[in-house]
mmCIF file of C-alpha atoms and ligand atoms in Angstrom:
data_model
loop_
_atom_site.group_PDB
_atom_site.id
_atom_site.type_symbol
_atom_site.label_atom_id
_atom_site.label_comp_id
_atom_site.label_asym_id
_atom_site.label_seq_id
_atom_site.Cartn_x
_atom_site.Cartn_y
_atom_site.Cartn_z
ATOM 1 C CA UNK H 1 -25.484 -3.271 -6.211
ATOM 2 C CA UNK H 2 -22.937 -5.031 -8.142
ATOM 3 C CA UNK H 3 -19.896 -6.345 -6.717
ATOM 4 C CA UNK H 4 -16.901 -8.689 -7.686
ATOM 5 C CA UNK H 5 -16.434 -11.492 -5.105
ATOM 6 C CA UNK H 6 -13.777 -13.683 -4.892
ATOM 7 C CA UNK H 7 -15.285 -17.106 -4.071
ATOM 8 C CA UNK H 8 -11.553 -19.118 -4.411
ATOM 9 C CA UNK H 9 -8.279 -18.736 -5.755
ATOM 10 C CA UNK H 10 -8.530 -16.931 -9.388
ATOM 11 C CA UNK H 11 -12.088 -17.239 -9.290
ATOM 12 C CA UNK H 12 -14.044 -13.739 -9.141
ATOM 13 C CA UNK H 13 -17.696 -13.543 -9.877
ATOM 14 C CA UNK H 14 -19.408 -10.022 -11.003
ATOM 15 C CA UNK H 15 -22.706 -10.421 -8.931
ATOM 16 C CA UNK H 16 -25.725 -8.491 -7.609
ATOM 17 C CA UNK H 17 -25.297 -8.234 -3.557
ATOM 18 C CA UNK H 18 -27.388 -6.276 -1.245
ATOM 19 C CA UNK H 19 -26.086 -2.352 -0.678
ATOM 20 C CA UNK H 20 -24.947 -1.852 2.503
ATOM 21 C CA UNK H 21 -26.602 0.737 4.717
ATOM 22 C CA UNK H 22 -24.543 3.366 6.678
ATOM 23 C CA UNK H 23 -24.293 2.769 10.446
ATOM 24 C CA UNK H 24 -24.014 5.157 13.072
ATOM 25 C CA UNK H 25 -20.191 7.049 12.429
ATOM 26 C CA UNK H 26 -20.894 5.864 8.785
ATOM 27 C CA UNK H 27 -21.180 7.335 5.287
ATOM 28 C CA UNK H 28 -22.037 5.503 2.420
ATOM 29 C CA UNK H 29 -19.511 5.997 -0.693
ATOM 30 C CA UNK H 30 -19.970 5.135 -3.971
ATOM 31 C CA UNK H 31 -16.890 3.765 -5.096
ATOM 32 C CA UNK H 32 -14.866 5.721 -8.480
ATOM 33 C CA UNK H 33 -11.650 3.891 -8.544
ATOM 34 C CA UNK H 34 -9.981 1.401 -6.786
ATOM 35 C CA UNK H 35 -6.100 0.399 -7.211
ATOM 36 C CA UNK H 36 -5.178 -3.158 -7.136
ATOM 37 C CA UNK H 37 -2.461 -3.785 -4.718
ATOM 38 C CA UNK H 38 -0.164 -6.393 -5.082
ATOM 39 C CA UNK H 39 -2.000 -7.561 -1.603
ATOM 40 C CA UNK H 40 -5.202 -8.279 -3.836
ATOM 41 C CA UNK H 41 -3.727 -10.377 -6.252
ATOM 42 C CA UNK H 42 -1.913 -12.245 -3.517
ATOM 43 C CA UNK H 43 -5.156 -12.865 -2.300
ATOM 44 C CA UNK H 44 -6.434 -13.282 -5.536
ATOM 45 C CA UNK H 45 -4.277 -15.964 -7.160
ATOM 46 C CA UNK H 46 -3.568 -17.760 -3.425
ATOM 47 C CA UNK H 47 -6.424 -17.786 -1.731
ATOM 48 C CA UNK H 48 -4.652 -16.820 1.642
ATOM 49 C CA UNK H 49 -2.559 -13.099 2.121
ATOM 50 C CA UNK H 50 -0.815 -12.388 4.864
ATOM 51 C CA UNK H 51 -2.138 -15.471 7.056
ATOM 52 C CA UNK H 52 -5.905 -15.129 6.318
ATOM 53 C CA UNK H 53 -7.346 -17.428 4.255
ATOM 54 C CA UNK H 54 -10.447 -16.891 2.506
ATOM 55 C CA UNK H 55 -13.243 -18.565 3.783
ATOM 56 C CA UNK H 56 -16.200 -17.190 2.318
ATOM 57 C CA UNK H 57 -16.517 -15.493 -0.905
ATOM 58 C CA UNK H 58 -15.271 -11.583 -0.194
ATOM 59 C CA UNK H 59 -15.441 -7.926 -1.916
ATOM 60 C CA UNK H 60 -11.433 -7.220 -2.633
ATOM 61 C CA UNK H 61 -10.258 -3.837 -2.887
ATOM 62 C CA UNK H 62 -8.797 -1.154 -0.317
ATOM 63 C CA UNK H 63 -7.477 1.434 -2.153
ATOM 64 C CA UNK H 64 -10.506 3.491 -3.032
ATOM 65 C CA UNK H 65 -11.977 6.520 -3.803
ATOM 66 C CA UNK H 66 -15.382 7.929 -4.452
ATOM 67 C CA UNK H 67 -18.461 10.483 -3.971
ATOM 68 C CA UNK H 68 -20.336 10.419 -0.138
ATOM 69 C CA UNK H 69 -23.964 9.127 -1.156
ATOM 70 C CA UNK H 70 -25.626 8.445 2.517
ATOM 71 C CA UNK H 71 -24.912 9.345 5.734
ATOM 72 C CA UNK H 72 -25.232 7.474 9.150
ATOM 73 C CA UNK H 73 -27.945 7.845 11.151
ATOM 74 C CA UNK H 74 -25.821 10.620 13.534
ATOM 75 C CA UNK H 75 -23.514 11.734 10.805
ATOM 76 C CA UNK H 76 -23.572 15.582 10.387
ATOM 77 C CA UNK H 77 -21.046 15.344 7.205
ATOM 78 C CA UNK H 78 -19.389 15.447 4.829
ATOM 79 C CA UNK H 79 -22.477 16.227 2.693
ATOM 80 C CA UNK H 80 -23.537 14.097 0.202
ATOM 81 C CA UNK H 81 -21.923 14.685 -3.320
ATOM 82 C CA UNK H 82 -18.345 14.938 -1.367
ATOM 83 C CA UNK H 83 -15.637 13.094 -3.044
ATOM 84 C CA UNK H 84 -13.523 11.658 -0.892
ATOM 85 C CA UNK H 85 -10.332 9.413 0.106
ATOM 86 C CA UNK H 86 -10.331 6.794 2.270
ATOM 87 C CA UNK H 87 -7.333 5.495 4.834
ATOM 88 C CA UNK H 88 -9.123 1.910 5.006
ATOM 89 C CA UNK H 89 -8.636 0.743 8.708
ATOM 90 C CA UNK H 90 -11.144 1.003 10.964
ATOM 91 C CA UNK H 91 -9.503 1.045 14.105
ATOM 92 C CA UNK H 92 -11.690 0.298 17.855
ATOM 93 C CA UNK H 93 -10.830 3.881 19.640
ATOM 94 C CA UNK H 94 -10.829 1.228 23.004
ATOM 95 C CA UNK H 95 -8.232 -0.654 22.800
ATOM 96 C CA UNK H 96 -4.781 0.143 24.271
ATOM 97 C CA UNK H 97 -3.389 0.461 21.249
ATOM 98 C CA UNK H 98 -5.415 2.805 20.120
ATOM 99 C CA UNK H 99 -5.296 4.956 23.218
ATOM 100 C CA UNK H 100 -1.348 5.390 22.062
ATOM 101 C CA UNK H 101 -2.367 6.203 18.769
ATOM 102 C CA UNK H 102 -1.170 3.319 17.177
ATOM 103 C CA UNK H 103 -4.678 2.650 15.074
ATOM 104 C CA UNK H 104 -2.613 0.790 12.544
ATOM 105 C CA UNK H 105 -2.261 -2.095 14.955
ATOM 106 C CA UNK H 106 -5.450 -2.111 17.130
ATOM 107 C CA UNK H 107 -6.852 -5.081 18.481
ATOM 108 C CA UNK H 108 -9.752 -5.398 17.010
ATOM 109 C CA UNK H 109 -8.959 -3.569 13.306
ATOM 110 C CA UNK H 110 -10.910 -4.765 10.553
ATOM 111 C CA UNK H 111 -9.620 -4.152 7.511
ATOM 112 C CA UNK H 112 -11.864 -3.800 4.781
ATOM 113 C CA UNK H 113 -11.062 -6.676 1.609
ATOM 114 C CA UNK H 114 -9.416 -8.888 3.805
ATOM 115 C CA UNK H 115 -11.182 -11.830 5.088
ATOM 116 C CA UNK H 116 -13.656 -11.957 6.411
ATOM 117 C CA UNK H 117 -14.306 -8.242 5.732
ATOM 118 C CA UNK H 118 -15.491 -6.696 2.167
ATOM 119 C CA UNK H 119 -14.095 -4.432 0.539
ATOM 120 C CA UNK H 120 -14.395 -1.869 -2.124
ATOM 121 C CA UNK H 121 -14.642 -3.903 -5.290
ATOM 122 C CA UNK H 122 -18.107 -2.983 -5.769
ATOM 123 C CA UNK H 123 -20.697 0.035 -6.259
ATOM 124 C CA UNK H 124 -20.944 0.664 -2.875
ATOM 125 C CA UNK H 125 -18.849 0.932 0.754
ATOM 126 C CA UNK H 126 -19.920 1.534 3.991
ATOM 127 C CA UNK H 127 -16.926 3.840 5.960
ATOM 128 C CA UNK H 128 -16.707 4.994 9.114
ATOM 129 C CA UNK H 129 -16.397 8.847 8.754
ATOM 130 C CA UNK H 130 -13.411 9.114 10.164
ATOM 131 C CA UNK H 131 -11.806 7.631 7.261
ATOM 132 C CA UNK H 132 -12.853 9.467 5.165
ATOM 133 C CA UNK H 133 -11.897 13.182 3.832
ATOM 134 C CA UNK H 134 -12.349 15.449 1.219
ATOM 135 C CA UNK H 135 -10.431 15.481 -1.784
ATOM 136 C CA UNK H 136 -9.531 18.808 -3.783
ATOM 137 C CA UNK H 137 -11.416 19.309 -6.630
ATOM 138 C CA UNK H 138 -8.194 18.782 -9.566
ATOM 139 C CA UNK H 139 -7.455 15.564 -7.526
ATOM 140 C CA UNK H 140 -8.920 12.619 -9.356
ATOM 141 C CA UNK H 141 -10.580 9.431 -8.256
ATOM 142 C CA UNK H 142 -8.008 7.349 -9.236
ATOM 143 C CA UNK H 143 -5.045 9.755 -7.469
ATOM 144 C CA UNK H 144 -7.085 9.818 -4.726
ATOM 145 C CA UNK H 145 -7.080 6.386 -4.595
ATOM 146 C CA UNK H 146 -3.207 6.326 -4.514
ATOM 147 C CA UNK H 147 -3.005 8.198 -1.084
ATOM 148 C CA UNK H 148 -3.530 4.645 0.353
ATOM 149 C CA UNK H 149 -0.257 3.392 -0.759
ATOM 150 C CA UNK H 150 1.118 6.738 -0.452
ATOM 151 C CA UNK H 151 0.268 6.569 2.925
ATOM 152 C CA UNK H 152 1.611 2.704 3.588
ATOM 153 C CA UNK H 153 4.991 4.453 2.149
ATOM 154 C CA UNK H 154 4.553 7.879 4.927
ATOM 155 C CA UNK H 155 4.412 5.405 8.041
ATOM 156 C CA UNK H 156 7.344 3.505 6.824
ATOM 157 C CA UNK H 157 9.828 6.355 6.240
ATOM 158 C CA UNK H 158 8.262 8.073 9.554
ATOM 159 C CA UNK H 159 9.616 4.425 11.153
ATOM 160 C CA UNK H 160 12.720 4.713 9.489
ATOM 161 C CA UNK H 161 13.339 8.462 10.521
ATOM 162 C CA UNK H 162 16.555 9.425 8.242
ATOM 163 C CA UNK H 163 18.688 11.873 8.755
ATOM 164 C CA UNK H 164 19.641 13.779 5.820
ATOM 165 C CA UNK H 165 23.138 12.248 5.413
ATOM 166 C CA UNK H 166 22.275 8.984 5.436
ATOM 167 C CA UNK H 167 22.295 6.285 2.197
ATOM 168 C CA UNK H 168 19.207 5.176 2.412
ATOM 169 C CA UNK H 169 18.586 2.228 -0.186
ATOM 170 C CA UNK H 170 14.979 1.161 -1.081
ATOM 171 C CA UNK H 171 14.402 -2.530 -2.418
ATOM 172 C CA UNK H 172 11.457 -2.540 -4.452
ATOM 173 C CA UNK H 173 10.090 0.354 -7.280
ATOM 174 C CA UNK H 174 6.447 -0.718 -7.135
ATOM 175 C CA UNK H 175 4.183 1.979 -5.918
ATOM 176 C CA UNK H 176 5.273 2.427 -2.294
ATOM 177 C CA UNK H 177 8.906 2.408 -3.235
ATOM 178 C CA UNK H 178 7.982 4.774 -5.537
ATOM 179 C CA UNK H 179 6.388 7.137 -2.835
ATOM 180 C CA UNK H 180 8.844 6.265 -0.175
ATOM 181 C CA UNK H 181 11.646 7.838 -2.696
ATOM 182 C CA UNK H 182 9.409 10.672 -2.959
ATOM 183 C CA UNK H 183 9.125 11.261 0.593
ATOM 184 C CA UNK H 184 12.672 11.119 1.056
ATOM 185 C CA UNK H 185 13.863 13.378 -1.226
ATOM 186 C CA UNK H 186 10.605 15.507 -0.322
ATOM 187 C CA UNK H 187 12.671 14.904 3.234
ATOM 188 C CA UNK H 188 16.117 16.777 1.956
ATOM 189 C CA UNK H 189 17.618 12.854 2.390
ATOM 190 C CA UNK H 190 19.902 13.244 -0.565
ATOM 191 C CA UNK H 191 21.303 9.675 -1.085
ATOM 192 C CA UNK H 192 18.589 7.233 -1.951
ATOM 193 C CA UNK H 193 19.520 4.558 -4.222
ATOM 194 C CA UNK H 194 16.549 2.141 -5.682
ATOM 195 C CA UNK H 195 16.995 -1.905 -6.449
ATOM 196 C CA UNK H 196 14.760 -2.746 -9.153
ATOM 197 C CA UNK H 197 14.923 -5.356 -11.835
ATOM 198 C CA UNK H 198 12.196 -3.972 -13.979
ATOM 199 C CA UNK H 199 14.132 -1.617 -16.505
ATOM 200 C CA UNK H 200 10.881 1.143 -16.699
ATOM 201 C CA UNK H 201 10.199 1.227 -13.234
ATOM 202 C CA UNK H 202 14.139 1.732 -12.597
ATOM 203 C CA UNK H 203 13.815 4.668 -15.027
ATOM 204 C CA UNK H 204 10.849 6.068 -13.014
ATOM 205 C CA UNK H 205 12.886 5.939 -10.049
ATOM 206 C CA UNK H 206 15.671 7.889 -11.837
ATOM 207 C CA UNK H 207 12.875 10.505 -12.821
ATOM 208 C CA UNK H 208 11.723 10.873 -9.138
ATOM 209 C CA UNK H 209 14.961 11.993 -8.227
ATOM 210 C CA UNK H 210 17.303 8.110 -7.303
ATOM 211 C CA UNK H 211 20.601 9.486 -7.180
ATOM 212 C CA UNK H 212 20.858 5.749 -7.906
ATOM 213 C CA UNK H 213 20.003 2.617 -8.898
ATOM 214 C CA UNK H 214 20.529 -0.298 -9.881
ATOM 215 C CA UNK H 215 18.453 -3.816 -11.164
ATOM 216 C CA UNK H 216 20.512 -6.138 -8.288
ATOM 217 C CA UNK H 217 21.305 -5.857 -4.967
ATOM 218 C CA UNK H 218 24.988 -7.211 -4.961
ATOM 219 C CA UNK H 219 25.576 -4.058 -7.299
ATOM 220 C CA UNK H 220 25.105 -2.345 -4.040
ATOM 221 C CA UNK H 221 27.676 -4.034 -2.171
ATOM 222 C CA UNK H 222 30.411 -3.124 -4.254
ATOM 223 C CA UNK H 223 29.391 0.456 -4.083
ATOM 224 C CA UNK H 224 28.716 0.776 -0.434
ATOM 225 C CA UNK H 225 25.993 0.032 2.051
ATOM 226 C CA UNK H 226 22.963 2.005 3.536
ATOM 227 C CA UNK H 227 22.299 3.341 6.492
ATOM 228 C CA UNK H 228 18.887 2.835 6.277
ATOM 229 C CA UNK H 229 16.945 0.034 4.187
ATOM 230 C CA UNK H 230 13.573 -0.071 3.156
ATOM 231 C CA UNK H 231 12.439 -3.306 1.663
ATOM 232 C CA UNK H 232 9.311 -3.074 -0.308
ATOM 233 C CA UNK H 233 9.476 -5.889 -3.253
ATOM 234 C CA UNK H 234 8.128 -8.366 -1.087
ATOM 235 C CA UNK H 235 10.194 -10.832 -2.796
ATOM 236 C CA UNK H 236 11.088 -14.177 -1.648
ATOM 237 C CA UNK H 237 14.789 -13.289 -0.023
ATOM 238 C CA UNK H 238 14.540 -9.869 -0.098
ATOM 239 C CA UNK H 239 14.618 -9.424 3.625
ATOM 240 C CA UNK H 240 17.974 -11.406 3.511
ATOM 241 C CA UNK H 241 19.447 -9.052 1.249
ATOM 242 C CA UNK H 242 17.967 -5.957 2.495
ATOM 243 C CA UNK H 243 20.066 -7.279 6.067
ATOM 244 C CA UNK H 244 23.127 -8.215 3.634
ATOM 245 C CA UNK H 245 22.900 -4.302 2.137
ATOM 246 C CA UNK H 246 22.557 -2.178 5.728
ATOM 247 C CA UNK H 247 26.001 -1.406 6.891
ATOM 248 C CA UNK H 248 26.708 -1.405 10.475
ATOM 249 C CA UNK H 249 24.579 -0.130 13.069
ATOM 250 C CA UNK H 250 21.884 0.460 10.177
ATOM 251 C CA UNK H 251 18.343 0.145 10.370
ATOM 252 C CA UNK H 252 16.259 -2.022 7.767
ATOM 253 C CA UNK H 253 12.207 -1.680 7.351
ATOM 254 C CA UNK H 254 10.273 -4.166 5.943
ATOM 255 C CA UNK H 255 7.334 -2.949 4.198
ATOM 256 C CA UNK H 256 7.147 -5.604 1.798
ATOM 257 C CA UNK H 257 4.679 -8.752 2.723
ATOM 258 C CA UNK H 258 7.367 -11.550 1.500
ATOM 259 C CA UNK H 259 6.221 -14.254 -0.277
ATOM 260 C CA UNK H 260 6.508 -17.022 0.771
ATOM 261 C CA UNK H 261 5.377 -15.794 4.213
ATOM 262 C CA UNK H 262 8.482 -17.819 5.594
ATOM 263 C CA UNK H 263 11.840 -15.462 5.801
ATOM 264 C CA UNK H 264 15.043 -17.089 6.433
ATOM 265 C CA UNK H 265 18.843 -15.348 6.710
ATOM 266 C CA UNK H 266 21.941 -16.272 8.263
ATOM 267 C CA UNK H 267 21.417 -14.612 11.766
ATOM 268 C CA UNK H 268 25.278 -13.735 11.982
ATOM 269 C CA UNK H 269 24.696 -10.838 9.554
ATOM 270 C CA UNK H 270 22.608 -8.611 11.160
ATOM 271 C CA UNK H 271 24.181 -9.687 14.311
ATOM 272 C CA UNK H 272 27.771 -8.694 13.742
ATOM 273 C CA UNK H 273 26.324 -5.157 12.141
ATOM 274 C CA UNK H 274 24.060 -4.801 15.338
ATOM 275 C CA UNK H 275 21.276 -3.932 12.750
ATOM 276 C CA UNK H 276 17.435 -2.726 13.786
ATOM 277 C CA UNK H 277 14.627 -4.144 12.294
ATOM 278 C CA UNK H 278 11.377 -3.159 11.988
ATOM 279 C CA UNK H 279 8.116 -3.937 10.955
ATOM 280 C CA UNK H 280 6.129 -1.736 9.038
ATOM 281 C CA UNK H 281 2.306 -2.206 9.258
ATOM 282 C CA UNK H 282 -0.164 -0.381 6.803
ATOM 283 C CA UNK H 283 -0.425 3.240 7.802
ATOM 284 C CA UNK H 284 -2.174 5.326 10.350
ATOM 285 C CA UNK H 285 -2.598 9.302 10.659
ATOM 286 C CA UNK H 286 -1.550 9.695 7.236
ATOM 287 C CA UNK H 287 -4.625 10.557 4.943
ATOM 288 C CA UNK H 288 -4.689 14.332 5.598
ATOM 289 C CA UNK H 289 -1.117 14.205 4.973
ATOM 290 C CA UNK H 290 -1.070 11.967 2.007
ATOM 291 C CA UNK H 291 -3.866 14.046 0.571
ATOM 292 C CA UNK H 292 -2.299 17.581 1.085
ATOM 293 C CA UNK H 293 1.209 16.480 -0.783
ATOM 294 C CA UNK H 294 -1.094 14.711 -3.511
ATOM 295 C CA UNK H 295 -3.128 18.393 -3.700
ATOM 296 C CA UNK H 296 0.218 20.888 -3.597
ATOM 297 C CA UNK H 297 1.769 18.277 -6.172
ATOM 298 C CA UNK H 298 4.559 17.988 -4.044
ATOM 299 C CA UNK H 299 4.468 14.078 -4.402
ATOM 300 C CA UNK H 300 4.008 13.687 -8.254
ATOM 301 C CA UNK H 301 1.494 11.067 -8.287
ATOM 302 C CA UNK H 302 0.349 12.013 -11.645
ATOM 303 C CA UNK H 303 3.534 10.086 -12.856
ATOM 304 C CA UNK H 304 2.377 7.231 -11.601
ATOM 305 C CA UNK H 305 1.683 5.228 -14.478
ATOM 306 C CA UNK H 306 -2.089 3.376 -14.392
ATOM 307 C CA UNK H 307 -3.883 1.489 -16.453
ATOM 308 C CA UNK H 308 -7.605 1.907 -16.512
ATOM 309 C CA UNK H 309 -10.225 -1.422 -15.933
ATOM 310 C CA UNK H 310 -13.960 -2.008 -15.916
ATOM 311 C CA UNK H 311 -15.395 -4.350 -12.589
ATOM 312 C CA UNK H 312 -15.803 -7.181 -15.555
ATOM 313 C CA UNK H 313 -12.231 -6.999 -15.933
ATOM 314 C CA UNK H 314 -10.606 -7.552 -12.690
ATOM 315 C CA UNK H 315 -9.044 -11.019 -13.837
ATOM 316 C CA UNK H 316 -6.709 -8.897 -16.382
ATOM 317 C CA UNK H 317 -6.712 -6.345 -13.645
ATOM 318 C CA UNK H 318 -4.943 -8.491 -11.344
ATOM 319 C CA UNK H 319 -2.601 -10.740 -13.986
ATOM 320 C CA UNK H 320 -1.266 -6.980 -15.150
ATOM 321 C CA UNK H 321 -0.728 -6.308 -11.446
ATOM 322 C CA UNK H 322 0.830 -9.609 -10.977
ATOM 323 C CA UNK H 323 3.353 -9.243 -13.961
ATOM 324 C CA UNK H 324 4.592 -6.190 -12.487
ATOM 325 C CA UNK H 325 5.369 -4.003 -15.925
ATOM 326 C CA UNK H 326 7.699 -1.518 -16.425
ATOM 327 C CA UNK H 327 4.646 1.054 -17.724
ATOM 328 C CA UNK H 328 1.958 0.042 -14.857
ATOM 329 C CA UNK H 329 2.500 0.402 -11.439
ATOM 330 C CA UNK H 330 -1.033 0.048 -10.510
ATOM 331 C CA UNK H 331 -4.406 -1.406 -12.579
ATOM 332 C CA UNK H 332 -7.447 1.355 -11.412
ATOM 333 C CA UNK H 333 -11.075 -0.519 -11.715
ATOM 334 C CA UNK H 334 -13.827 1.393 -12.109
ATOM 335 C CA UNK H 335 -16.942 -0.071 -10.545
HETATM 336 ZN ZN1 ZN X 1 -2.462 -1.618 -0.606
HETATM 337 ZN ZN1 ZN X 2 -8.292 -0.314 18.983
#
């Protein structure tokens, strides 16, 4: 099949690799669309994201979609010709973490397109079944790619539980901003203000229903504080202002992987407020969820502007990604 492998920092190769075979609780998928997510081109352009460096050249991509081709030796379905989603973390079912249904943060999770595991950049995946489920026929590859993120942004607001009179103030209108905003006002939460500097992406937020925003956070500060924080820029500093913004006894949720990986702030201001933080990892339970709100239309992913690439491309893919435009919030390859 052919795949895109990163073999070091900005260097991707289109090459012909072996096709995996399915392995027991596997189906083969032939891969549609993926979404670059600002985690690939971190990867991409650094050769490292989130602590794992690359080692050996890799397969990017985890936010897929695509049609069931093979099934596992004991697979009984989906049949083959199924399009499907994908939540892309294959948990252990052994560990204790699993046993308390926190998959997202099993011991022994691999992760597909981080190293040393491949990913979806390519013709051709190997999932456990599982992870995989059906998407409605008027849902399309590349939406159905977007329930990943969509459901990054589901576990983060479920960790931030809001109540519906709280000023809740998200850093960050990429993609999961985007959807956590949805969410919320999908919630009844009737306050959510969005930080963004990127004037198109503010406007999007104002379309999704922000009953604010603004391009700084110090605007916020003059206006009053939130309740509840969600930081998902991933910006250098953005974890020391998203603990400046939270008034007092508020709760922030960091989403975002900064970058740097280092996060400094001046400890006495989350200590005088008494402030909660928490760390948001991935997503877990959330693809039949994700997928039924993409179906109904009741999170409006079709607004989601994309930008459409070939598996030659994925250089451009990732620079567009990387520049974070007001008129793309995610580049969809088509292997
Ligand atoms: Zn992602
Ligand atoms: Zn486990």
């Amino acid at each position: 099949m052919r795949a895109a492998r990163l073999h070091a920092a900005r260097d991707v190769r289109v090459e012909e690799v072996a096709t995996p075979a399915p392995a027991e609780g596997q189906v083969l998928v032939r891969v549609r669309a993926v979404a670059i997510c600002p985690s690939d081109w971190r990867l991409y352009a650094d050769g490292n994201a989130g602590g794992a460096p690359l080692q050996e050249p890799i397969i990017q991509g985890h936010e897929f979609a695509g049609d069931v081709v093979a099934l596992g030796p004991d697979v009984a379905g989906p049949p083959v010709g199924t399009r499907v989603g994908v939540e892309p973390s294959w948990h252990c079912d052994k560990c204790d973490m699993c046993a308390q249904g926190r998959f997202n943060i099993c011991r022994n999770i691999v992760f597909p397109s981080f190293p040393p595991h491949d990913g979806a950049l390519a013709e051709y995946i190997a999932c456990p079944v599982i992870n995989v489920q059906a998407l409605p026929d008027h849902v399309s590859y590349a939406e159905g790619a977007l329930v990943e993120p969509l459901g990054v942004a589901m576990h983060a607001v479920r960790l931030a539980d809001p109540k519906p009179d709280d000023r809740v103030v998200i850093l960050g209108a990429g993609a999961i901003g985007l959807f956590a905003l949805s969410l919320l006002k999908l919630a009844g939460i009737k306050r959510v203000t969005v930080v963004e500097p990127v004037e198109g992406r503010r406007e999007l937020a104002g379309r999704l229903g922000a009953s604010g925003t603004a391009p700084f956070y110090k605007k916020l500060l003059e206006d009053g504080h939130g309740d509840i924080v969600i930081e998902c820029s991933g910006e250098s500093g953005a974890t020391e202002q998203a603990l400046e913004v939270a008034d007092h006894g508020g709760k922030v949720v960091a989403v975002g992987i900064p970058r740097p990986e280092t996060v400094c702030f001046e400890a006495f201001v989350p200590r005088r407020k008494e402030l909660t933080l928490v760390f948001s990892r991935r997503s877990r339970d959330t693809l039949a969820d994700a997928l039924e709100l993409v179906s109904s239309g009741d999170i409006p992913v079709r607004e989601m502007p994309m930008r459409q690439f070939s598996l030659d491309r994925i250089p451009e893919a990732m620079e567009a990604t990387a520049a974070r435009p007001g008129d793309m919030l995610r580049a969809i390859v088509e292997p």
